[in-house]
Amino acid sequence: MPSEGTTVLEANALCLRFGAVETLKSVSLSVERGEIHAVIGPNGAGKSSLLNCLSGFYRPQSGAVRFLGKDISSLPPHKRAALGISRTFQGIQTYPSMTARENILSGFHLRMSTGPFAALVWWGPTRREEEEFAARAEKIIEFLELEQLRHTPVGDMSYGMRKRVDLGRAIALEPSVLIMDEPMAGMSNEEKEDLARFILDIREGLGIPVVLVEHDMEVVMSISDRVTVIDFGEVIACGTPDEVRTHPAVIDAYLGDAA
Ligand SMILES: Nc1ncnc2c1ncn2[C@@H]1O[C@H](COP(=O)(O)OP(=O)(O)OP(=O)(O)O)[C@@H](O)[C@H]1O
């Protein structure tokens, strides 16, 4: 883990174009240890594109992404994930026929030091890893209060619980940072409250900083330490929820009457 006060994940002057569309125009963002950092902005502002640049799904034409001070701009998504950059996506990423426990266990595969070949010829370490992962999966099940649903196929669960299993898969890797794209979309108020509590617990209890794109302003303003506002591919404000809420450019661009 990084030492106190260090930047965990950093985007520096990212420029991203799709043909004639300038999606990100020199966007910078830093995610500090111990913070929940929200990225907000109107539809089409470039929020998901920024997350995709951080996790490696999009390659910006210029600018750099750094993780714990190291330039990771050229790394593909799976290598960034293996370094400790975890991500949840819009919608559901879990396997519906697998149970909650099996889905969470599937999140460990990136950290498996022994591949399938080693498993065939060298049984010992694989077995030990499996036991270790099973124990860790149990901890995640308890952490996310999924005990009752441990052996339930995810396809039989409510949307909110499926998203919770999805989150379990993302934190199974014990990441150094968690990226979440619109985690509250499609959730009831009760489900949102539960998820907000777990996001706070992930920051507090597990010490994992979180960067999230979220449209629900009530959630953003209540759980975030810092908020970056993007409009038309540019950062127009960055600060605490109170600073952002009262920022004239933000009021103009996005929050309007809701501020
Ligand atoms: N793969 C792509 N190909 C072409 N254009 C893209 C691609 N990804 C994003 N864009 C464009 O980049 C711009 C920003 O899109 P993005 O999804 O990042 O915005 P957003 O702020 O996340 O929007 P929303 O809140 O509606 O999800 C849009 O004009 C979009 O059409």
PDB file of C-alpha atoms and ligand atoms in Angstrom:
ATOM      1  CA  MET A   1       0.000   0.000   0.000  1.00  0.00           C
ATOM      2  CA  PRO A   2       1.184   3.558  -0.646  1.00  0.00           C
ATOM      3  CA  SER A   3       2.236   5.722   2.275  1.00  0.00           C
ATOM      4  CA  GLU A   4      -0.081   8.333   3.800  1.00  0.00           C
ATOM      5  CA  GLY A   5      -0.981  11.250   1.566  1.00  0.00           C
ATOM      6  CA  THR A   6       0.294   9.792  -1.691  1.00  0.00           C
ATOM      7  CA  THR A   7      -1.562   9.794  -4.956  1.00  0.00           C
ATOM      8  CA  VAL A   8      -2.699   6.297  -5.840  1.00  0.00           C
ATOM      9  CA  LEU A   9      -3.996   6.821  -9.359  1.00  0.00           C
ATOM     10  CA  GLU A  10      -3.428   9.814 -11.577  1.00  0.00           C
ATOM     11  CA  ALA A  11      -4.551  10.975 -15.000  1.00  0.00           C
ATOM     12  CA  ASN A  12      -2.337  13.692 -16.406  1.00  0.00           C
ATOM     13  CA  ALA A  13      -3.540  15.877 -19.306  1.00  0.00           C
ATOM     14  CA  LEU A  14      -5.441  13.104 -21.100  1.00  0.00           C
ATOM     15  CA  CYS A  15      -6.602  13.904 -24.618  1.00  0.00           C
ATOM     16  CA  LEU A  16      -8.928  11.409 -26.283  1.00  0.00           C
ATOM     17  CA  ARG A  17     -10.547  11.739 -29.693  1.00  0.00           C
ATOM     18  CA  PHE A  18     -12.963   9.558 -31.626  1.00  0.00           C
ATOM     19  CA  GLY A  19     -12.687  10.863 -35.169  1.00  0.00           C
ATOM     20  CA  ALA A  20     -13.688  14.500 -35.027  1.00  0.00           C
ATOM     21  CA  VAL A  21     -15.140  14.172 -31.515  1.00  0.00           C
ATOM     22  CA  GLU A  22     -12.825  15.455 -28.798  1.00  0.00           C
ATOM     23  CA  THR A  23     -13.998  13.379 -25.869  1.00  0.00           C
ATOM     24  CA  LEU A  24     -11.337  14.412 -23.341  1.00  0.00           C
ATOM     25  CA  LYS A  25      -9.468  17.701 -23.652  1.00  0.00           C
ATOM     26  CA  SER A  26      -6.433  17.635 -21.372  1.00  0.00           C
ATOM     27  CA  VAL A  27      -8.216  16.049 -18.421  1.00  0.00           C
ATOM     28  CA  SER A  28      -6.261  15.563 -15.207  1.00  0.00           C
ATOM     29  CA  LEU A  29      -7.444  13.825 -12.068  1.00  0.00           C
ATOM     30  CA  SER A  30      -5.771  12.416  -8.985  1.00  0.00           C
ATOM     31  CA  VAL A  31      -7.147   9.799  -6.651  1.00  0.00           C
ATOM     32  CA  GLU A  32      -5.550  10.066  -3.228  1.00  0.00           C
ATOM     33  CA  ARG A  33      -5.128   7.380  -0.640  1.00  0.00           C
ATOM     34  CA  GLY A  34      -8.218   7.084   1.576  1.00  0.00           C
ATOM     35  CA  GLU A  35     -10.586   9.124  -0.551  1.00  0.00           C
ATOM     36  CA  ILE A  36     -13.830   8.600  -2.364  1.00  0.00           C
ATOM     37  CA  HIS A  37     -13.503  10.686  -5.506  1.00  0.00           C
ATOM     38  CA  ALA A  38     -16.587  11.198  -7.657  1.00  0.00           C
ATOM     39  CA  VAL A  39     -16.564  12.254 -11.297  1.00  0.00           C
ATOM     40  CA  ILE A  40     -19.761  13.986 -12.357  1.00  0.00           C
ATOM     41  CA  GLY A  41     -20.997  15.898 -15.379  1.00  0.00           C
ATOM     42  CA  PRO A  42     -23.818  16.047 -17.905  1.00  0.00           C
ATOM     43  CA  ASN A  43     -24.582  13.186 -20.299  1.00  0.00           C
ATOM     44  CA  GLY A  44     -21.819  12.746 -22.858  1.00  0.00           C
ATOM     45  CA  ALA A  45     -19.356  14.885 -20.871  1.00  0.00           C
ATOM     46  CA  GLY A  46     -16.648  12.201 -21.017  1.00  0.00           C
ATOM     47  CA  LYS A  47     -16.919  10.568 -17.578  1.00  0.00           C
ATOM     48  CA  SER A  48     -17.000   6.927 -18.690  1.00  0.00           C
ATOM     49  CA  SER A  49     -14.280   7.651 -21.236  1.00  0.00           C
ATOM     50  CA  LEU A  50     -12.082   8.933 -18.415  1.00  0.00           C
ATOM     51  CA  LEU A  51     -12.687   5.745 -16.400  1.00  0.00           C
ATOM     52  CA  ASN A  52     -11.905   3.707 -19.511  1.00  0.00           C
ATOM     53  CA  CYS A  53      -8.600   5.567 -19.871  1.00  0.00           C
ATOM     54  CA  LEU A  54      -7.758   4.900 -16.219  1.00  0.00           C
ATOM     55  CA  SER A  55      -8.506   1.186 -16.493  1.00  0.00           C
ATOM     56  CA  GLY A  56      -6.877   0.794 -19.911  1.00  0.00           C
ATOM     57  CA  PHE A  57      -9.890   0.092 -22.130  1.00  0.00           C
ATOM     58  CA  TYR A  58      -9.292   3.343 -24.021  1.00  0.00           C
ATOM     59  CA  ARG A  59      -5.888   4.645 -25.083  1.00  0.00           C
ATOM     60  CA  PRO A  60      -5.752   8.445 -25.056  1.00  0.00           C
ATOM     61  CA  GLN A  61      -3.834  10.074 -27.918  1.00  0.00           C
ATOM     62  CA  SER A  62      -1.777  12.029 -25.388  1.00  0.00           C
ATOM     63  CA  GLY A  63      -1.331  12.360 -21.647  1.00  0.00           C
ATOM     64  CA  ALA A  64      -0.348   9.776 -19.058  1.00  0.00           C
ATOM     65  CA  VAL A  65      -1.927   7.506 -16.465  1.00  0.00           C
ATOM     66  CA  ARG A  66       0.157   6.799 -13.375  1.00  0.00           C
ATOM     67  CA  PHE A  67      -0.420   4.233 -10.663  1.00  0.00           C
ATOM     68  CA  LEU A  68       1.564   4.691  -7.447  1.00  0.00           C
ATOM     69  CA  GLY A  69       3.859   7.006  -9.389  1.00  0.00           C
ATOM     70  CA  LYS A  70       4.552   4.541 -12.197  1.00  0.00           C
ATOM     71  CA  ASP A  71       3.530   5.305 -15.780  1.00  0.00           C
ATOM     72  CA  ILE A  72       1.065   2.598 -16.796  1.00  0.00           C
ATOM     73  CA  SER A  73      -0.219   4.337 -19.966  1.00  0.00           C
ATOM     74  CA  SER A  74       0.885   1.499 -22.227  1.00  0.00           C
ATOM     75  CA  LEU A  75      -0.518  -1.347 -20.106  1.00  0.00           C
ATOM     76  CA  PRO A  76      -3.643  -3.230 -21.221  1.00  0.00           C
ATOM     77  CA  PRO A  77      -6.615  -3.581 -18.827  1.00  0.00           C
ATOM     78  CA  HIS A  78      -5.718  -7.053 -17.488  1.00  0.00           C
ATOM     79  CA  LYS A  79      -2.213  -5.917 -16.523  1.00  0.00           C
ATOM     80  CA  ARG A  80      -3.613  -2.854 -14.748  1.00  0.00           C
ATOM     81  CA  ALA A  81      -6.076  -5.130 -12.935  1.00  0.00           C
ATOM     82  CA  ALA A  82      -3.250  -7.436 -11.891  1.00  0.00           C
ATOM     83  CA  LEU A  83      -1.376  -4.406 -10.491  1.00  0.00           C
ATOM     84  CA  GLY A  84      -4.342  -3.601  -8.256  1.00  0.00           C
ATOM     85  CA  ILE A  85      -6.682  -1.382 -10.289  1.00  0.00           C
ATOM     86  CA  SER A  86     -10.109  -2.960 -10.005  1.00  0.00           C
ATOM     87  CA  ARG A  87     -13.241  -1.899 -11.828  1.00  0.00           C
ATOM     88  CA  THR A  88     -16.991  -2.385 -11.795  1.00  0.00           C
ATOM     89  CA  PHE A  89     -18.989  -1.623 -14.908  1.00  0.00           C
ATOM     90  CA  GLN A  90     -22.471  -0.333 -15.660  1.00  0.00           C
ATOM     91  CA  GLY A  91     -24.956  -3.210 -15.482  1.00  0.00           C
ATOM     92  CA  ILE A  92     -24.170  -6.682 -14.212  1.00  0.00           C
ATOM     93  CA  GLN A  93     -20.886  -8.506 -14.782  1.00  0.00           C
ATOM     94  CA  THR A  94     -21.559 -11.610 -12.702  1.00  0.00           C
ATOM     95  CA  TYR A  95     -22.182 -15.137 -14.032  1.00  0.00           C
ATOM     96  CA  PRO A  96     -25.919 -15.822 -13.473  1.00  0.00           C
ATOM     97  CA  SER A  97     -25.686 -19.615 -13.095  1.00  0.00           C
ATOM     98  CA  MET A  98     -22.883 -19.394 -10.527  1.00  0.00           C
ATOM     99  CA  THR A  99     -23.489 -18.806  -6.827  1.00  0.00           C
ATOM    100  CA  ALA A 100     -22.425 -15.676  -4.948  1.00  0.00           C
ATOM    101  CA  ARG A 101     -19.429 -17.549  -3.550  1.00  0.00           C
ATOM    102  CA  GLU A 102     -18.388 -18.923  -6.940  1.00  0.00           C
ATOM    103  CA  ASN A 103     -18.649 -15.480  -8.528  1.00  0.00           C
ATOM    104  CA  ILE A 104     -16.482 -13.944  -5.812  1.00  0.00           C
ATOM    105  CA  LEU A 105     -13.958 -16.766  -6.192  1.00  0.00           C
ATOM    106  CA  SER A 106     -13.833 -16.049  -9.929  1.00  0.00           C
ATOM    107  CA  GLY A 107     -12.451 -12.605  -9.030  1.00  0.00           C
ATOM    108  CA  PHE A 108      -9.253 -14.210  -7.699  1.00  0.00           C
ATOM    109  CA  HIS A 109      -8.038 -15.726 -10.944  1.00  0.00           C
ATOM    110  CA  LEU A 110      -5.827 -12.735 -11.809  1.00  0.00           C
ATOM    111  CA  ARG A 111      -3.831 -13.183  -8.633  1.00  0.00           C
ATOM    112  CA  MET A 112      -3.353 -16.957  -9.059  1.00  0.00           C
ATOM    113  CA  SER A 113       0.399 -17.425  -9.198  1.00  0.00           C
ATOM    114  CA  THR A 114       0.030 -20.953 -10.474  1.00  0.00           C
ATOM    115  CA  GLY A 115      -1.530 -21.380 -13.919  1.00  0.00           C
ATOM    116  CA  PRO A 116      -3.418 -24.404 -15.224  1.00  0.00           C
ATOM    117  CA  PHE A 117      -0.226 -26.172 -16.299  1.00  0.00           C
ATOM    118  CA  ALA A 118       1.339 -25.786 -12.874  1.00  0.00           C
ATOM    119  CA  ALA A 119      -1.886 -27.101 -11.398  1.00  0.00           C
ATOM    120  CA  LEU A 120      -1.408 -30.332 -13.339  1.00  0.00           C
ATOM    121  CA  VAL A 121       2.204 -30.951 -12.423  1.00  0.00           C
ATOM    122  CA  TRP A 122       2.499 -29.300  -9.030  1.00  0.00           C
ATOM    123  CA  TRP A 123      -0.541 -29.853  -6.902  1.00  0.00           C
ATOM    124  CA  GLY A 124       0.687 -28.387  -3.588  1.00  0.00           C
ATOM    125  CA  PRO A 125       0.775 -24.625  -4.177  1.00  0.00           C
ATOM    126  CA  THR A 126      -2.470 -24.662  -6.174  1.00  0.00           C
ATOM    127  CA  ARG A 127      -4.263 -26.401  -3.359  1.00  0.00           C
ATOM    128  CA  ARG A 128      -2.856 -23.936  -0.862  1.00  0.00           C
ATOM    129  CA  GLU A 129      -3.918 -20.995  -3.026  1.00  0.00           C
ATOM    130  CA  GLU A 130      -7.396 -22.429  -3.382  1.00  0.00           C
ATOM    131  CA  GLU A 131      -7.714 -22.737   0.383  1.00  0.00           C
ATOM    132  CA  GLU A 132      -6.437 -19.210   0.887  1.00  0.00           C
ATOM    133  CA  PHE A 133      -8.864 -17.828  -1.697  1.00  0.00           C
ATOM    134  CA  ALA A 134     -11.769 -19.760  -0.182  1.00  0.00           C
ATOM    135  CA  ALA A 135     -10.995 -18.179   3.193  1.00  0.00           C
ATOM    136  CA  ARG A 136     -10.736 -14.719   1.638  1.00  0.00           C
ATOM    137  CA  ALA A 137     -14.004 -15.233  -0.261  1.00  0.00           C
ATOM    138  CA  GLU A 138     -15.672 -16.023   3.072  1.00  0.00           C
ATOM    139  CA  LYS A 139     -14.371 -12.738   4.501  1.00  0.00           C
ATOM    140  CA  ILE A 140     -15.815 -10.844   1.556  1.00  0.00           C
ATOM    141  CA  ILE A 141     -19.133 -12.661   1.926  1.00  0.00           C
ATOM    142  CA  GLU A 142     -19.268 -11.537   5.565  1.00  0.00           C
ATOM    143  CA  PHE A 143     -18.073  -8.014   4.742  1.00  0.00           C
ATOM    144  CA  LEU A 144     -20.846  -7.578   2.162  1.00  0.00           C
ATOM    145  CA  GLU A 145     -23.438  -9.358   4.341  1.00  0.00           C
ATOM    146  CA  LEU A 146     -24.047 -12.035   1.712  1.00  0.00           C
ATOM    147  CA  GLU A 147     -24.086 -14.999   4.128  1.00  0.00           C
ATOM    148  CA  GLN A 148     -27.702 -15.958   3.399  1.00  0.00           C
ATOM    149  CA  LEU A 149     -27.049 -15.907  -0.346  1.00  0.00           C
ATOM    150  CA  ARG A 150     -23.665 -17.645  -0.312  1.00  0.00           C
ATOM    151  CA  HIS A 151     -24.949 -20.666  -2.287  1.00  0.00           C
ATOM    152  CA  THR A 152     -27.693 -18.934  -4.289  1.00  0.00           C
ATOM    153  CA  PRO A 153     -27.206 -18.615  -8.060  1.00  0.00           C
ATOM    154  CA  VAL A 154     -26.756 -14.946  -8.859  1.00  0.00           C
ATOM    155  CA  GLY A 155     -29.444 -15.183 -11.575  1.00  0.00           C
ATOM    156  CA  ASP A 156     -32.035 -15.809  -8.816  1.00  0.00           C
ATOM    157  CA  MET A 157     -31.114 -12.636  -6.897  1.00  0.00           C
ATOM    158  CA  SER A 158     -32.543  -9.120  -6.929  1.00  0.00           C
ATOM    159  CA  TYR A 159     -30.678  -6.528  -8.996  1.00  0.00           C
ATOM    160  CA  GLY A 160     -29.239  -4.896  -5.883  1.00  0.00           C
ATOM    161  CA  MET A 161     -27.863  -8.168  -4.542  1.00  0.00           C
ATOM    162  CA  ARG A 162     -26.369  -9.079  -7.913  1.00  0.00           C
ATOM    163  CA  LYS A 163     -24.584  -5.725  -7.939  1.00  0.00           C
ATOM    164  CA  ARG A 164     -23.340  -6.490  -4.448  1.00  0.00           C
ATOM    165  CA  VAL A 165     -21.858  -9.809  -5.653  1.00  0.00           C
ATOM    166  CA  ASP A 166     -20.329  -7.885  -8.554  1.00  0.00           C
ATOM    167  CA  LEU A 167     -18.694  -5.607  -6.005  1.00  0.00           C
ATOM    168  CA  GLY A 168     -17.439  -8.677  -4.116  1.00  0.00           C
ATOM    169  CA  ARG A 169     -15.749  -9.875  -7.276  1.00  0.00           C
ATOM    170  CA  ALA A 170     -14.112  -6.476  -7.757  1.00  0.00           C
ATOM    171  CA  ILE A 171     -12.706  -6.348  -4.215  1.00  0.00           C
ATOM    172  CA  ALA A 172     -11.667 -10.021  -4.226  1.00  0.00           C
ATOM    173  CA  LEU A 173      -8.400  -8.914  -5.813  1.00  0.00           C
ATOM    174  CA  GLU A 174      -7.650  -6.765  -2.764  1.00  0.00           C
ATOM    175  CA  PRO A 175      -7.103  -3.847  -5.118  1.00  0.00           C
ATOM    176  CA  SER A 176      -5.223  -0.653  -4.337  1.00  0.00           C
ATOM    177  CA  VAL A 177      -7.975   1.372  -5.986  1.00  0.00           C
ATOM    178  CA  LEU A 178     -11.537   0.620  -7.045  1.00  0.00           C
ATOM    179  CA  ILE A 179     -13.102   2.268 -10.107  1.00  0.00           C
ATOM    180  CA  MET A 180     -16.911   2.191 -10.284  1.00  0.00           C
ATOM    181  CA  ASP A 181     -18.988   3.268 -13.265  1.00  0.00           C
ATOM    182  CA  GLU A 182     -22.496   4.367 -12.244  1.00  0.00           C
ATOM    183  CA  PRO A 183     -22.822   1.833  -9.424  1.00  0.00           C
ATOM    184  CA  MET A 184     -26.259   3.115  -8.331  1.00  0.00           C
ATOM    185  CA  ALA A 185     -27.940   3.026 -11.773  1.00  0.00           C
ATOM    186  CA  GLY A 186     -31.189   1.067 -11.727  1.00  0.00           C
ATOM    187  CA  MET A 187     -31.251   0.667  -7.939  1.00  0.00           C
ATOM    188  CA  SER A 188     -34.060   1.353  -5.490  1.00  0.00           C
ATOM    189  CA  ASN A 189     -33.422   3.931  -2.760  1.00  0.00           C
ATOM    190  CA  GLU A 190     -32.891   1.165  -0.226  1.00  0.00           C
ATOM    191  CA  GLU A 191     -30.385  -0.594  -2.489  1.00  0.00           C
ATOM    192  CA  LYS A 192     -28.581   2.717  -3.023  1.00  0.00           C
ATOM    193  CA  GLU A 193     -28.341   3.298   0.734  1.00  0.00           C
ATOM    194  CA  ASP A 194     -26.873  -0.186   1.224  1.00  0.00           C
ATOM    195  CA  LEU A 195     -24.352   0.257  -1.572  1.00  0.00           C
ATOM    196  CA  ALA A 196     -23.350   3.721  -0.330  1.00  0.00           C
ATOM    197  CA  ARG A 197     -22.678   2.168   3.096  1.00  0.00           C
ATOM    198  CA  PHE A 198     -20.518  -0.549   1.517  1.00  0.00           C
ATOM    199  CA  ILE A 199     -18.564   1.980  -0.556  1.00  0.00           C
ATOM    200  CA  LEU A 200     -17.823   3.913   2.649  1.00  0.00           C
ATOM    201  CA  ASP A 201     -16.823   0.648   4.352  1.00  0.00           C
ATOM    202  CA  ILE A 202     -14.510  -0.229   1.467  1.00  0.00           C
ATOM    203  CA  ARG A 203     -12.750   3.071   1.968  1.00  0.00           C
ATOM    204  CA  GLU A 204     -12.760   2.933   5.800  1.00  0.00           C
ATOM    205  CA  GLY A 205     -12.558  -0.766   6.577  1.00  0.00           C
ATOM    206  CA  LEU A 206     -10.481  -2.048   3.675  1.00  0.00           C
ATOM    207  CA  GLY A 207      -8.526   1.165   3.062  1.00  0.00           C
ATOM    208  CA  ILE A 208      -9.268   1.087  -0.659  1.00  0.00           C
ATOM    209  CA  PRO A 209      -9.755   4.478  -2.342  1.00  0.00           C
ATOM    210  CA  VAL A 210     -12.695   4.650  -4.719  1.00  0.00           C
ATOM    211  CA  VAL A 211     -13.192   6.672  -7.890  1.00  0.00           C
ATOM    212  CA  LEU A 212     -16.739   6.609  -9.153  1.00  0.00           C
ATOM    213  CA  VAL A 213     -18.899   8.071 -11.870  1.00  0.00           C
ATOM    214  CA  GLU A 214     -22.395   8.534 -10.528  1.00  0.00           C
ATOM    215  CA  HIS A 215     -25.476  10.477 -11.615  1.00  0.00           C
ATOM    216  CA  ASP A 216     -27.286  10.387  -8.265  1.00  0.00           C
ATOM    217  CA  MET A 217     -26.272  13.748  -6.791  1.00  0.00           C
ATOM    218  CA  GLU A 218     -27.581  12.952  -3.318  1.00  0.00           C
ATOM    219  CA  VAL A 219     -25.310   9.906  -3.140  1.00  0.00           C
ATOM    220  CA  VAL A 220     -22.334  11.752  -4.651  1.00  0.00           C
ATOM    221  CA  MET A 221     -22.614  14.695  -2.296  1.00  0.00           C
ATOM    222  CA  SER A 222     -23.088  12.522   0.792  1.00  0.00           C
ATOM    223  CA  ILE A 223     -20.263   9.986   0.349  1.00  0.00           C
ATOM    224  CA  SER A 224     -17.554  11.760  -1.663  1.00  0.00           C
ATOM    225  CA  ASP A 225     -14.485  13.464  -0.244  1.00  0.00           C
ATOM    226  CA  ARG A 226     -13.745  15.165  -3.552  1.00  0.00           C
ATOM    227  CA  VAL A 227     -15.691  15.711  -6.724  1.00  0.00           C
ATOM    228  CA  THR A 228     -14.315  16.400 -10.194  1.00  0.00           C
ATOM    229  CA  VAL A 229     -16.783  17.942 -12.621  1.00  0.00           C
ATOM    230  CA  ILE A 230     -16.380  17.404 -16.358  1.00  0.00           C
ATOM    231  CA  ASP A 231     -18.282  19.265 -19.050  1.00  0.00           C
ATOM    232  CA  PHE A 232     -17.697  18.818 -22.789  1.00  0.00           C
ATOM    233  CA  GLY A 233     -14.526  16.816 -22.099  1.00  0.00           C
ATOM    234  CA  GLU A 234     -12.968  19.421 -19.796  1.00  0.00           C
ATOM    235  CA  VAL A 235     -12.564  19.608 -16.033  1.00  0.00           C
ATOM    236  CA  ILE A 236     -14.531  22.655 -14.930  1.00  0.00           C
ATOM    237  CA  ALA A 237     -14.203  22.159 -11.164  1.00  0.00           C
ATOM    238  CA  CYS A 238     -12.629  19.937  -8.543  1.00  0.00           C
ATOM    239  CA  GLY A 239     -13.145  20.200  -4.813  1.00  0.00           C
ATOM    240  CA  THR A 240     -15.154  19.076  -1.830  1.00  0.00           C
ATOM    241  CA  PRO A 241     -18.871  18.485  -2.379  1.00  0.00           C
ATOM    242  CA  ASP A 242     -19.612  21.886  -0.813  1.00  0.00           C
ATOM    243  CA  GLU A 243     -17.080  23.675  -3.011  1.00  0.00           C
ATOM    244  CA  VAL A 244     -18.402  22.022  -6.147  1.00  0.00           C
ATOM    245  CA  ARG A 245     -22.048  22.528  -5.242  1.00  0.00           C
ATOM    246  CA  THR A 246     -21.583  26.284  -5.070  1.00  0.00           C
ATOM    247  CA  HIS A 247     -19.172  26.632  -8.012  1.00  0.00           C
ATOM    248  CA  PRO A 248     -20.759  28.949 -10.614  1.00  0.00           C
ATOM    249  CA  ALA A 249     -19.469  26.945 -13.605  1.00  0.00           C
ATOM    250  CA  VAL A 250     -20.937  23.765 -12.143  1.00  0.00           C
ATOM    251  CA  ILE A 251     -24.276  25.380 -11.448  1.00  0.00           C
ATOM    252  CA  ASP A 252     -24.328  26.652 -15.037  1.00  0.00           C
ATOM    253  CA  ALA A 253     -23.234  23.391 -16.601  1.00  0.00           C
ATOM    254  CA  TYR A 254     -24.898  20.723 -14.619  1.00  0.00           C
ATOM    255  CA  LEU A 255     -26.452  21.042 -11.223  1.00  0.00           C
ATOM    256  CA  GLY A 256     -28.799  23.920 -11.965  1.00  0.00           C
ATOM    257  CA  ASP A 257     -31.702  23.935  -9.549  1.00  0.00           C
ATOM    258  CA  ALA A 258     -30.452  20.844  -7.760  1.00  0.00           C
ATOM    259  CA  ALA A 259     -27.476  22.751  -6.279  1.00  0.00           C
TER     260      ALA A 259
HETATM  261  N1  LIG B   1     -16.008   4.015 -28.280  1.00  0.00           N
HETATM  262  C1  LIG B   1     -16.442   5.207 -28.679  1.00  0.00           C
HETATM  263  N2  LIG B   1     -16.549   5.503 -29.990  1.00  0.00           N
HETATM  264  C2  LIG B   1     -16.971   6.722 -30.410  1.00  0.00           C
HETATM  265  N3  LIG B   1     -17.329   7.703 -29.579  1.00  0.00           N
HETATM  266  C3  LIG B   1     -17.262   7.473 -28.263  1.00  0.00           C
HETATM  267  C4  LIG B   1     -16.816   6.213 -27.733  1.00  0.00           C
HETATM  268  N4  LIG B   1     -16.836   6.281 -26.378  1.00  0.00           N
HETATM  269  C5  LIG B   1     -17.284   7.508 -26.073  1.00  0.00           C
HETATM  270  N5  LIG B   1     -17.542   8.221 -27.189  1.00  0.00           N
HETATM  271  C6  LIG B   1     -18.042   9.597 -27.264  1.00  0.00           C
HETATM  272  O1  LIG B   1     -17.381  10.353 -26.290  1.00  0.00           O
HETATM  273  C7  LIG B   1     -18.287  11.282 -25.695  1.00  0.00           C
HETATM  274  C8  LIG B   1     -18.295  11.080 -24.194  1.00  0.00           C
HETATM  275  O2  LIG B   1     -18.915   9.834 -23.889  1.00  0.00           O
HETATM  276  P1  LIG B   1     -18.886   9.215 -22.420  1.00  0.00           P
HETATM  277  O3  LIG B   1     -19.651   7.932 -22.475  1.00  0.00           O
HETATM  278  O4  LIG B   1     -17.512   9.179 -21.921  1.00  0.00           O
HETATM  279  O5  LIG B   1     -19.723  10.315 -21.629  1.00  0.00           O
HETATM  280  P2  LIG B   1     -20.370  10.218 -20.164  1.00  0.00           P
HETATM  281  O6  LIG B   1     -20.069  11.508 -19.508  1.00  0.00           O
HETATM  282  O7  LIG B   1     -19.932   8.986 -19.477  1.00  0.00           O
HETATM  283  O8  LIG B   1     -21.911  10.150 -20.549  1.00  0.00           O
HETATM  284  P3  LIG B   1     -23.148   9.457 -19.765  1.00  0.00           P
HETATM  285  O9  LIG B   1     -23.330  10.195 -18.494  1.00  0.00           O
HETATM  286  O10 LIG B   1     -24.300   9.676 -20.707  1.00  0.00           O
HETATM  287  O11 LIG B   1     -22.802   8.004 -19.577  1.00  0.00           O
HETATM  288  C9  LIG B   1     -19.641  11.071 -26.354  1.00  0.00           C
HETATM  289  O12 LIG B   1     -19.774  12.017 -27.396  1.00  0.00           O
HETATM  290  C10 LIG B   1     -19.526   9.681 -26.893  1.00  0.00           C
HETATM  291  O13 LIG B   1     -20.347   9.498 -28.009  1.00  0.00           O
END
